[in-house]
PDB file of C-alpha atoms in Angstrom:
ATOM      1  CA  UNK X   1     -52.498 -18.909  31.902  1.00 50.00           C
ATOM      2  CA  UNK X   2     -50.970 -15.891  30.172  1.00 51.00           C
ATOM      3  CA  UNK X   3     -53.267 -13.626  32.187  1.00 52.00           C
ATOM      4  CA  UNK X   4     -51.867 -15.177  35.361  1.00 59.00           C
ATOM      5  CA  UNK X   5     -48.294 -14.060  34.758  1.00 70.00           C
ATOM      6  CA  UNK X   6     -48.336 -10.289  35.077  1.00 76.00           C
ATOM      7  CA  UNK X   7     -45.236  -8.718  33.551  1.00 80.00           C
ATOM      8  CA  UNK X   8     -44.148 -11.505  31.185  1.00 87.00           C
ATOM      9  CA  UNK X   9     -45.312  -9.884  27.939  1.00 91.00           C
ATOM     10  CA  UNK X  10     -42.843  -7.004  27.533  1.00 95.00           C
ATOM     11  CA  UNK X  11     -39.784  -9.214  27.978  1.00 94.00           C
ATOM     12  CA  UNK X  12     -41.326 -11.935  25.819  1.00 94.00           C
ATOM     13  CA  UNK X  13     -41.964  -9.380  23.071  1.00 96.00           C
ATOM     14  CA  UNK X  14     -38.362  -8.190  23.281  1.00 97.00           C
ATOM     15  CA  UNK X  15     -37.019 -11.740  23.059  1.00 96.00           C
ATOM     16  CA  UNK X  16     -39.279 -12.819  20.220  1.00 96.00           C
ATOM     17  CA  UNK X  17     -38.452  -9.726  18.155  1.00 97.00           C
ATOM     18  CA  UNK X  18     -34.717 -10.321  18.682  1.00 97.00           C
ATOM     19  CA  UNK X  19     -35.095 -13.952  17.617  1.00 97.00           C
ATOM     20  CA  UNK X  20     -37.174 -13.101  14.546  1.00 96.00           C
ATOM     21  CA  UNK X  21     -35.632  -9.912  13.089  1.00 93.00           C
ATOM     22  CA  UNK X  22     -37.351 -10.417   9.722  1.00 94.00           C
ATOM     23  CA  UNK X  23     -40.809 -10.336  11.289  1.00 96.00           C
ATOM     24  CA  UNK X  24     -42.675  -7.468  12.896  1.00 97.00           C
ATOM     25  CA  UNK X  25     -43.909  -8.409  16.340  1.00 97.00           C
ATOM     26  CA  UNK X  26     -47.250  -6.995  17.460  1.00 98.00           C
ATOM     27  CA  UNK X  27     -48.115  -7.148  21.160  1.00 96.00           C
ATOM     28  CA  UNK X  28     -51.136  -6.110  23.223  1.00 93.00           C
ATOM     29  CA  UNK X  29     -49.965  -5.371  26.755  1.00 93.00           C
ATOM     30  CA  UNK X  30     -51.947  -4.231  29.777  1.00 90.00           C
ATOM     31  CA  UNK X  31     -50.862  -1.153  31.679  1.00 92.00           C
ATOM     32  CA  UNK X  32     -50.259  -3.060  34.917  1.00 88.00           C
ATOM     33  CA  UNK X  33     -48.142  -5.673  33.180  1.00 88.00           C
ATOM     34  CA  UNK X  34     -46.221  -2.970  31.340  1.00 95.00           C
ATOM     35  CA  UNK X  35     -45.319  -1.208  34.587  1.00 93.00           C
ATOM     36  CA  UNK X  36     -43.530  -4.348  35.801  1.00 91.00           C
ATOM     37  CA  UNK X  37     -41.006  -4.527  32.932  1.00 92.00           C
ATOM     38  CA  UNK X  38     -41.351  -1.243  31.001  1.00 96.00           C
ATOM     39  CA  UNK X  39     -37.582  -0.708  30.868  1.00 95.00           C
ATOM     40  CA  UNK X  40     -37.322  -3.435  28.186  1.00 96.00           C
ATOM     41  CA  UNK X  41     -38.624  -0.852  25.705  1.00 97.00           C
ATOM     42  CA  UNK X  42     -35.202   0.799  25.954  1.00 97.00           C
ATOM     43  CA  UNK X  43     -33.549  -2.349  24.609  1.00 97.00           C
ATOM     44  CA  UNK X  44     -36.170  -2.665  21.867  1.00 98.00           C
ATOM     45  CA  UNK X  45     -35.384   0.836  20.629  1.00 98.00           C
ATOM     46  CA  UNK X  46     -31.610   0.414  21.042  1.00 97.00           C
ATOM     47  CA  UNK X  47     -31.729  -2.795  18.990  1.00 97.00           C
ATOM     48  CA  UNK X  48     -33.762  -1.136  16.233  1.00 97.00           C
ATOM     49  CA  UNK X  49     -36.786  -3.375  16.651  1.00 97.00           C
ATOM     50  CA  UNK X  50     -39.849  -2.539  14.559  1.00 98.00           C
ATOM     51  CA  UNK X  51     -42.272  -3.922  17.129  1.00 98.00           C
ATOM     52  CA  UNK X  52     -45.758  -2.479  17.526  1.00 98.00           C
ATOM     53  CA  UNK X  53     -47.001  -2.400  21.114  1.00 98.00           C
ATOM     54  CA  UNK X  54     -50.630  -1.642  21.852  1.00 98.00           C
ATOM     55  CA  UNK X  55     -50.664  -0.580  25.501  1.00 97.00           C
ATOM     56  CA  UNK X  56     -54.159  -1.188  26.890  1.00 93.00           C
ATOM     57  CA  UNK X  57     -54.609   1.522  29.530  1.00 94.00           C
ATOM     58  CA  UNK X  58     -57.542   0.580  31.746  1.00 88.00           C
ATOM     59  CA  UNK X  59     -56.121   1.870  35.014  1.00 84.00           C
ATOM     60  CA  UNK X  60     -55.296  -1.339  36.794  1.00 77.00           C
ATOM     61  CA  UNK X  61     -54.896  -5.083  37.033  1.00 75.00           C
ATOM     62  CA  UNK X  62     -58.227  -6.021  35.481  1.00 72.00           C
ATOM     63  CA  UNK X  63     -57.673  -9.771  35.680  1.00 71.00           C
ATOM     64  CA  UNK X  64     -56.820  -9.475  39.355  1.00 73.00           C
ATOM     65  CA  UNK X  65     -60.062  -7.544  39.924  1.00 70.00           C
ATOM     66  CA  UNK X  66     -61.942 -10.474  38.402  1.00 70.00           C
ATOM     67  CA  UNK X  67     -60.124 -12.970  40.646  1.00 73.00           C
ATOM     68  CA  UNK X  68     -60.170 -10.970  43.899  1.00 73.00           C
ATOM     69  CA  UNK X  69     -61.032  -7.300  43.950  1.00 76.00           C
ATOM     70  CA  UNK X  70     -59.320  -4.852  46.241  1.00 80.00           C
ATOM     71  CA  UNK X  71     -57.634  -1.442  46.317  1.00 83.00           C
ATOM     72  CA  UNK X  72     -54.271  -3.076  45.514  1.00 78.00           C
ATOM     73  CA  UNK X  73     -55.503  -3.653  41.933  1.00 78.00           C
ATOM     74  CA  UNK X  74     -55.591   0.073  41.181  1.00 80.00           C
ATOM     75  CA  UNK X  75     -52.280   1.312  39.822  1.00 86.00           C
ATOM     76  CA  UNK X  76     -50.746   4.763  39.420  1.00 92.00           C
ATOM     77  CA  UNK X  77     -51.598   5.911  35.926  1.00 93.00           C
ATOM     78  CA  UNK X  78     -48.569   6.872  33.838  1.00 96.00           C
ATOM     79  CA  UNK X  79     -48.300   9.057  30.786  1.00 96.00           C
ATOM     80  CA  UNK X  80     -47.174   5.979  28.857  1.00 97.00           C
ATOM     81  CA  UNK X  81     -46.463   7.690  25.553  1.00 98.00           C
ATOM     82  CA  UNK X  82     -44.359  10.339  27.299  1.00 97.00           C
ATOM     83  CA  UNK X  83     -42.526   7.546  29.145  1.00 97.00           C
ATOM     84  CA  UNK X  84     -41.626   5.816  25.863  1.00 98.00           C
ATOM     85  CA  UNK X  85     -40.692   9.159  24.281  1.00 97.00           C
ATOM     86  CA  UNK X  86     -38.352   9.800  27.231  1.00 97.00           C
ATOM     87  CA  UNK X  87     -36.729   6.394  26.796  1.00 96.00           C
ATOM     88  CA  UNK X  88     -36.392   7.065  23.059  1.00 96.00           C
ATOM     89  CA  UNK X  89     -34.613  10.361  23.766  1.00 96.00           C
ATOM     90  CA  UNK X  90     -34.172  11.049  20.043  1.00 94.00           C
ATOM     91  CA  UNK X  91     -31.979   7.971  19.504  1.00 94.00           C
ATOM     92  CA  UNK X  92     -33.208   5.422  16.983  1.00 93.00           C
ATOM     93  CA  UNK X  93     -36.613   5.220  15.355  1.00 97.00           C
ATOM     94  CA  UNK X  94     -39.628   5.482  17.636  1.00 98.00           C
ATOM     95  CA  UNK X  95     -43.196   6.668  17.138  1.00 98.00           C
ATOM     96  CA  UNK X  96     -45.917   6.968  19.777  1.00 98.00           C
ATOM     97  CA  UNK X  97     -49.633   7.726  19.751  1.00 98.00           C
ATOM     98  CA  UNK X  98     -52.399   7.936  22.343  1.00 98.00           C
ATOM     99  CA  UNK X  99     -55.879   6.955  21.146  1.00 98.00           C
ATOM    100  CA  UNK X 100     -59.293   7.246  22.775  1.00 97.00           C
ATOM    101  CA  UNK X 101     -61.714   6.139  20.046  1.00 96.00           C
ATOM    102  CA  UNK X 102     -61.971   3.766  17.100  1.00 96.00           C
ATOM    103  CA  UNK X 103     -61.212   6.431  14.491  1.00 98.00           C
ATOM    104  CA  UNK X 104     -57.988   7.413  16.252  1.00 98.00           C
ATOM    105  CA  UNK X 105     -57.003   3.746  16.550  1.00 98.00           C
ATOM    106  CA  UNK X 106     -57.562   3.106  12.841  1.00 98.00           C
ATOM    107  CA  UNK X 107     -55.450   6.164  12.007  1.00 98.00           C
ATOM    108  CA  UNK X 108     -52.662   5.057  14.392  1.00 98.00           C
ATOM    109  CA  UNK X 109     -52.579   1.549  12.910  1.00 98.00           C
ATOM    110  CA  UNK X 110     -52.369   3.017   9.424  1.00 98.00           C
ATOM    111  CA  UNK X 111     -49.464   5.246  10.456  1.00 98.00           C
ATOM    112  CA  UNK X 112     -47.641   2.406  12.258  1.00 98.00           C
ATOM    113  CA  UNK X 113     -47.924   0.119   9.247  1.00 98.00           C
ATOM    114  CA  UNK X 114     -47.096   2.704   6.600  1.00 98.00           C
ATOM    115  CA  UNK X 115     -45.099   5.857   7.355  1.00 98.00           C
ATOM    116  CA  UNK X 116     -43.636   4.409  10.576  1.00 98.00           C
ATOM    117  CA  UNK X 117     -43.178   0.788   9.443  1.00 97.00           C
ATOM    118  CA  UNK X 118     -39.410   1.028  10.071  1.00 97.00           C
ATOM    119  CA  UNK X 119     -39.896   2.352  13.631  1.00 98.00           C
ATOM    120  CA  UNK X 120     -40.658   0.947  17.038  1.00 98.00           C
ATOM    121  CA  UNK X 121     -44.318   1.940  17.457  1.00 98.00           C
ATOM    122  CA  UNK X 122     -46.119   2.370  20.753  1.00 98.00           C
ATOM    123  CA  UNK X 123     -49.874   2.989  20.707  1.00 98.00           C
ATOM    124  CA  UNK X 124     -51.547   3.704  24.034  1.00 98.00           C
ATOM    125  CA  UNK X 125     -55.218   2.723  23.875  1.00 97.00           C
ATOM    126  CA  UNK X 126     -57.350   4.330  26.575  1.00 96.00           C
ATOM    127  CA  UNK X 127     -60.254   2.075  27.609  1.00 92.00           C
ATOM    128  CA  UNK X 128     -62.723   1.978  30.484  1.00 83.00           C
ATOM    129  CA  UNK X 129     -61.530   0.011  33.528  1.00 75.00           C
ATOM    130  CA  UNK X 130     -64.390  -2.487  33.153  1.00 73.00           C
ATOM    131  CA  UNK X 131     -63.933  -3.045  29.412  1.00 75.00           C
ATOM    132  CA  UNK X 132     -63.036  -6.725  29.267  1.00 74.00           C
ATOM    133  CA  UNK X 133     -63.867  -9.875  27.337  1.00 77.00           C
ATOM    134  CA  UNK X 134     -66.344 -12.565  28.343  1.00 80.00           C
ATOM    135  CA  UNK X 135     -63.467 -15.074  28.331  1.00 82.00           C
ATOM    136  CA  UNK X 136     -61.441 -13.009  30.792  1.00 73.00           C
ATOM    137  CA  UNK X 137     -64.420 -12.715  33.122  1.00 71.00           C
ATOM    138  CA  UNK X 138     -64.994 -16.486  32.974  1.00 80.00           C
ATOM    139  CA  UNK X 139     -61.316 -17.245  33.564  1.00 75.00           C
ATOM    140  CA  UNK X 140     -61.191 -14.878  36.541  1.00 75.00           C
ATOM    141  CA  UNK X 141     -64.262 -16.536  38.020  1.00 77.00           C
ATOM    142  CA  UNK X 142     -62.733 -20.026  37.671  1.00 80.00           C
ATOM    143  CA  UNK X 143     -59.425 -18.955  39.232  1.00 78.00           C
ATOM    144  CA  UNK X 144     -61.279 -17.226  42.076  1.00 75.00           C
ATOM    145  CA  UNK X 145     -63.252 -20.399  42.789  1.00 79.00           C
ATOM    146  CA  UNK X 146     -60.091 -22.523  42.741  1.00 78.00           C
ATOM    147  CA  UNK X 147     -58.263 -20.076  45.035  1.00 74.00           C
ATOM    148  CA  UNK X 148     -61.077 -20.066  47.603  1.00 72.00           C
ATOM    149  CA  UNK X 149     -61.420 -23.837  48.074  1.00 72.00           C
ATOM    150  CA  UNK X 150     -59.945 -25.341  51.244  1.00 74.00           C
ATOM    151  CA  UNK X 151     -56.500 -26.945  51.013  1.00 71.00           C
ATOM    152  CA  UNK X 152     -56.210 -30.670  50.326  1.00 73.00           C
ATOM    153  CA  UNK X 153     -55.085 -32.320  53.621  1.00 73.00           C
ATOM    154  CA  UNK X 154     -52.485 -34.754  52.290  1.00 71.00           C
TER     155      UNK X 154
END
């Protein structure tokens, strides 16, 4: 049910990284979810976390589209890397990248795990709005069916 709790992942990443300072947390977070709790990145940088966040920018709440489509699932696109750079404000260690293809992603991962391994790393991955997994589509279909059944008269 992780898909069903929009906004949980940024705070959960912050908490896990604080609890496990000897490990490097890697999180994949959707753009819609990120917009709910983006300010937690400030605490991550302030605390010197070395987390790597892959921000999946597909322009909306993709899981919600699969459950029940509507104009409310389209979100305002942010310049996510500029947002994180603004939060960073030159204080602490922070590195950002925006990638649009596999080659750029491979290069960003290499940088995050080598030259920037002591930094908070934020990699914005631009994908098509309909780029989703078979499992997500199936889950959305099951939730949609459950949501549309009549209530149990008890």
